[in-house]
PDB file of C-alpha atoms in Angstrom:
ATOM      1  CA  UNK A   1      84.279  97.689 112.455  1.00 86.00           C
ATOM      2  CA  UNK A   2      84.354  93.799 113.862  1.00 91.00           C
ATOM      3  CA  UNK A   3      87.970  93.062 115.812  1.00 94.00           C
ATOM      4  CA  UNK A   4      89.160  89.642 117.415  1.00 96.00           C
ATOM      5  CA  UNK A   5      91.655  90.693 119.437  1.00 94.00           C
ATOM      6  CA  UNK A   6      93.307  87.157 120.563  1.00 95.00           C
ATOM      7  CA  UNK A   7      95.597  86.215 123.670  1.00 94.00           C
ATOM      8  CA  UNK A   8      96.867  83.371 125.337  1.00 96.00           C
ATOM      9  CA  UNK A   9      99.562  81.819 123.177  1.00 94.00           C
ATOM     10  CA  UNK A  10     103.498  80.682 123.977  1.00 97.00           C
ATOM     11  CA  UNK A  11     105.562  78.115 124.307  1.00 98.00           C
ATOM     12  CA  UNK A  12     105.062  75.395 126.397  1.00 98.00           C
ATOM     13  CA  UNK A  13     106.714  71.998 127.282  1.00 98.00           C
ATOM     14  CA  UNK A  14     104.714  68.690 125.663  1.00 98.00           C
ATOM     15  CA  UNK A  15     102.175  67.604 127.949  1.00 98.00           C
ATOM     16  CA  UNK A  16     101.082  71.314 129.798  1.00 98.00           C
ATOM     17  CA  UNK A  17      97.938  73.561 129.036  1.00 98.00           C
ATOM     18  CA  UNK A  18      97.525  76.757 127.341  1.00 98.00           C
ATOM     19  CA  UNK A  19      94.289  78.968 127.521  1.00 98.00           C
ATOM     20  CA  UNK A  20      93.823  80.922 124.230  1.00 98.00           C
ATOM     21  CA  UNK A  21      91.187  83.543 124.111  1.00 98.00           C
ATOM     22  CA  UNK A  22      89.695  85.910 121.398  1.00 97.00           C
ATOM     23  CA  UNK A  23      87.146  88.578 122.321  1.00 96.00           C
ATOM     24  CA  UNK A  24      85.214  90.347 119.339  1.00 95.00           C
ATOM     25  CA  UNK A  25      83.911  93.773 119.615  1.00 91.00           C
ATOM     26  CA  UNK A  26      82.195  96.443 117.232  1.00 87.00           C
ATOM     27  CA  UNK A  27      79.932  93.606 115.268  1.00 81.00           C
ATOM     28  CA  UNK A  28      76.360  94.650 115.033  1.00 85.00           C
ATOM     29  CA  UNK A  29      74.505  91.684 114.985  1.00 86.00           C
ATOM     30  CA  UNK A  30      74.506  88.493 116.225  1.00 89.00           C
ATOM     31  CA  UNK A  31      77.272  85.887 116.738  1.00 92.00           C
ATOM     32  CA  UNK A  32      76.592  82.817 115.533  1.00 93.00           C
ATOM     33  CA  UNK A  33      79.893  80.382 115.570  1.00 95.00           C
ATOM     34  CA  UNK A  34      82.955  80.973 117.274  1.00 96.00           C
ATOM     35  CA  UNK A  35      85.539  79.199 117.351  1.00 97.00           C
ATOM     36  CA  UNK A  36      89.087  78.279 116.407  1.00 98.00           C
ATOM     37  CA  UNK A  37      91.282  77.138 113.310  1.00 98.00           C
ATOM     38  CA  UNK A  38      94.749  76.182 113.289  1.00 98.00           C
ATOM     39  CA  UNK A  39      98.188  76.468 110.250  1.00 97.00           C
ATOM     40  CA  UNK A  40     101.258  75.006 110.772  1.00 95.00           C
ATOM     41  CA  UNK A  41     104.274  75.355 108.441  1.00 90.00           C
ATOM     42  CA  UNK A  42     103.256  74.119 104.853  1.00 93.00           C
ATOM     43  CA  UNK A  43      99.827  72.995 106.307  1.00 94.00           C
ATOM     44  CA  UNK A  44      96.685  73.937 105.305  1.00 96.00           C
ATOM     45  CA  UNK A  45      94.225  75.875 107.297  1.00 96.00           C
ATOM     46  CA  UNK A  46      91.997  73.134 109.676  1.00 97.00           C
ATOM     47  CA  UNK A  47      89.376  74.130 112.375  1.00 97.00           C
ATOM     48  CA  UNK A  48      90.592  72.851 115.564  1.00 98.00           C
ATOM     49  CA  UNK A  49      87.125  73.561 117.463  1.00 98.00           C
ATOM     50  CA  UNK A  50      83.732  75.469 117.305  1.00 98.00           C
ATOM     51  CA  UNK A  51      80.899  75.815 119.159  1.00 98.00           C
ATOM     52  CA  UNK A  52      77.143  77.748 118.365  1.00 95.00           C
ATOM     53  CA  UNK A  53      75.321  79.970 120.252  1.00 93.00           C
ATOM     54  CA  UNK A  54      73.216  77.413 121.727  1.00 93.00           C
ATOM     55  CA  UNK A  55      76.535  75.610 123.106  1.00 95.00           C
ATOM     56  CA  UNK A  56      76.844  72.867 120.545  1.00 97.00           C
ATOM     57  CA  UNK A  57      80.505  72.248 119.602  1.00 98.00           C
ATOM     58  CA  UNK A  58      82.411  70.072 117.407  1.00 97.00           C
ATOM     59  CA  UNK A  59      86.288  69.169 117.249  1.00 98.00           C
ATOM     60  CA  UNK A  60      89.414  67.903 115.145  1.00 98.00           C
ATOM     61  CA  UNK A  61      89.107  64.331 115.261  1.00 98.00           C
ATOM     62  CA  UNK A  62      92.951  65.187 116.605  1.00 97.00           C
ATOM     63  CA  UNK A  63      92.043  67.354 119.607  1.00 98.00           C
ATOM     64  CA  UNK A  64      88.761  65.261 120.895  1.00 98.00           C
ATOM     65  CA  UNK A  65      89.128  64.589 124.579  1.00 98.00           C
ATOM     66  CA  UNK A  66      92.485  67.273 124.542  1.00 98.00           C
ATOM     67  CA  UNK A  67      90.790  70.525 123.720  1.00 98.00           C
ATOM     68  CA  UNK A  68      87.544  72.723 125.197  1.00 98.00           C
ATOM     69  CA  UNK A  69      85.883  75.342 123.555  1.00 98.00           C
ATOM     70  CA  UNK A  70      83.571  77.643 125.553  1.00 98.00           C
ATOM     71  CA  UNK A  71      82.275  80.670 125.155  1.00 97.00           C
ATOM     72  CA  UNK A  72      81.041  83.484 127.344  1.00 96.00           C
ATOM     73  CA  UNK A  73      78.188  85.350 124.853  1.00 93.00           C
ATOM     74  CA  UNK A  74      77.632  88.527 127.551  1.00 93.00           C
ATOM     75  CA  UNK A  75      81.526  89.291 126.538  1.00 94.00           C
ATOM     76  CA  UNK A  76      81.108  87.915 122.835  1.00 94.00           C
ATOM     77  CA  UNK A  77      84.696  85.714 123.727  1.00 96.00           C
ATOM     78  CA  UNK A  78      85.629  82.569 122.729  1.00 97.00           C
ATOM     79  CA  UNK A  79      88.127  80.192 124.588  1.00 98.00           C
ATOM     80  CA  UNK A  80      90.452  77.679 123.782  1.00 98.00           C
ATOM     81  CA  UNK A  81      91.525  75.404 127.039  1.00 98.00           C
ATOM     82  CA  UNK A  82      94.359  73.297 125.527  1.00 98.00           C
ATOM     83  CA  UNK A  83      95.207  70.246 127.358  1.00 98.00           C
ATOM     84  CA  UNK A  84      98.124  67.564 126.942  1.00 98.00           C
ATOM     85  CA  UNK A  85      99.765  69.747 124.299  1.00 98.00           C
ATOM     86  CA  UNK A  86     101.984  67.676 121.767  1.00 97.00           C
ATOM     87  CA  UNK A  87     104.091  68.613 119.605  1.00 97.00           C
ATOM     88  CA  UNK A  88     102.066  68.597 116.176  1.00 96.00           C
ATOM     89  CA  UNK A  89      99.676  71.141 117.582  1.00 97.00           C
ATOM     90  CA  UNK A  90     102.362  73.621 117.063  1.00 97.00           C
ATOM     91  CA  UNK A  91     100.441  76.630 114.449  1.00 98.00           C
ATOM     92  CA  UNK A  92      99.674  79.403 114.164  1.00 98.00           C
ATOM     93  CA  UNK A  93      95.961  79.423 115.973  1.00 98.00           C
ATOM     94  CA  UNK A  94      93.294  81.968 114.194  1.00 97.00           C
ATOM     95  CA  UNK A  95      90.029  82.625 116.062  1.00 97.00           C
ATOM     96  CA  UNK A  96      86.571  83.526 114.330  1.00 96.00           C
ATOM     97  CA  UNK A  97      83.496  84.623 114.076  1.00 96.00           C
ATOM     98  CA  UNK A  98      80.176  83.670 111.965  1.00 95.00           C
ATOM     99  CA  UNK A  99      78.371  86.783 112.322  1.00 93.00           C
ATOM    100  CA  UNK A 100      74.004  87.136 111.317  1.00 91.00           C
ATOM    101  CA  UNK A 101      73.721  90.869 110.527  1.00 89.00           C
ATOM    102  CA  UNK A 102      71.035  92.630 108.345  1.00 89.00           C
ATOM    103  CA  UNK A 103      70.132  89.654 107.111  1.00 88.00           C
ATOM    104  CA  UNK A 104      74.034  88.793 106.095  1.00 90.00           C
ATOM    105  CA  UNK A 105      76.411  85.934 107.241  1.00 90.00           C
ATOM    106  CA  UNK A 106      79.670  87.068 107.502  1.00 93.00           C
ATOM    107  CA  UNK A 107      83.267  85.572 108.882  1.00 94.00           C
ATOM    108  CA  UNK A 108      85.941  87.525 110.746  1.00 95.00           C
ATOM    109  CA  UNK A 109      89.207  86.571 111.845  1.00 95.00           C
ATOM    110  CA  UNK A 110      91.906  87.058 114.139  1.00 95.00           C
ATOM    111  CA  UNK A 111      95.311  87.838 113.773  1.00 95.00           C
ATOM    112  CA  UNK A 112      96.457  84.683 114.972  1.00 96.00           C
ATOM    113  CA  UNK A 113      98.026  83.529 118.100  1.00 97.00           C
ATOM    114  CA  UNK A 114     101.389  81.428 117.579  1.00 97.00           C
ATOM    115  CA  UNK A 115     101.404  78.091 119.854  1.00 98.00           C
ATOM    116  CA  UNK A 116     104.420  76.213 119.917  1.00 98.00           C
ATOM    117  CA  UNK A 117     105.014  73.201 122.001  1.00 98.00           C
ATOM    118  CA  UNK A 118     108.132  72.041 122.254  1.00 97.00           C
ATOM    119  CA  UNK A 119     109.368  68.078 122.695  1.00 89.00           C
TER     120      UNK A 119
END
């Protein structure tokens, strides 16, 4: 059974840093994607940042040049470095997975980290 167990969330002033990770175990497979989506309040679902095996990532238009995504495959974790917080990246933030495995794609997800950044 595939778990994302997720850490790194809070509260923190506008302008600091968070870290968010998410570390998947029990997938048999391979990872393809990680990466991270975010929900606010009455918001729908976005992906903040992702990145492939190979290392290619792609942001929110939102978070370009605030947020890093990196991932460490040995540990099958996925990171979140979150710079120059504001207050509109306040959500709920859901890590996942894009998993190849018997010839299947699949998607997991986390239970979701809550980030709130005050003003």
């Amino acid at each position: 059974q595939v778990q994302l167990v997720e850490s790194g969330g809070g509260l923190v002033q506008a302008g600091g840093s968070l870290r968010l990770s998410c570390a998947a175990s029990g997938s048999r497979g391979s990872i393809n994607a990680m990466g991270w989506y975010r929900q606010a309040p009455g918001k729908q679902r976005e992906l903040v940042a992702a990145i492939t095996s190979g290392g290619s990532t792609n942001y929110a238009d939102s978070v370009k040049g605030r947020f890093t995504v990196s991932r460490d495959n040995a540990k099958n974790t996925v990171y979140l470095q979150m710079n120059s917080l504001k207050a509109e990246d306040t959500a709920v933030y859901l890590c996942y997975i894009d998993l190849i495995s018997y010839g299947s794609r699949l998607n997991y997800w986390g239970q979701g980290t809550q980030v709130t950044v005050s003003s």
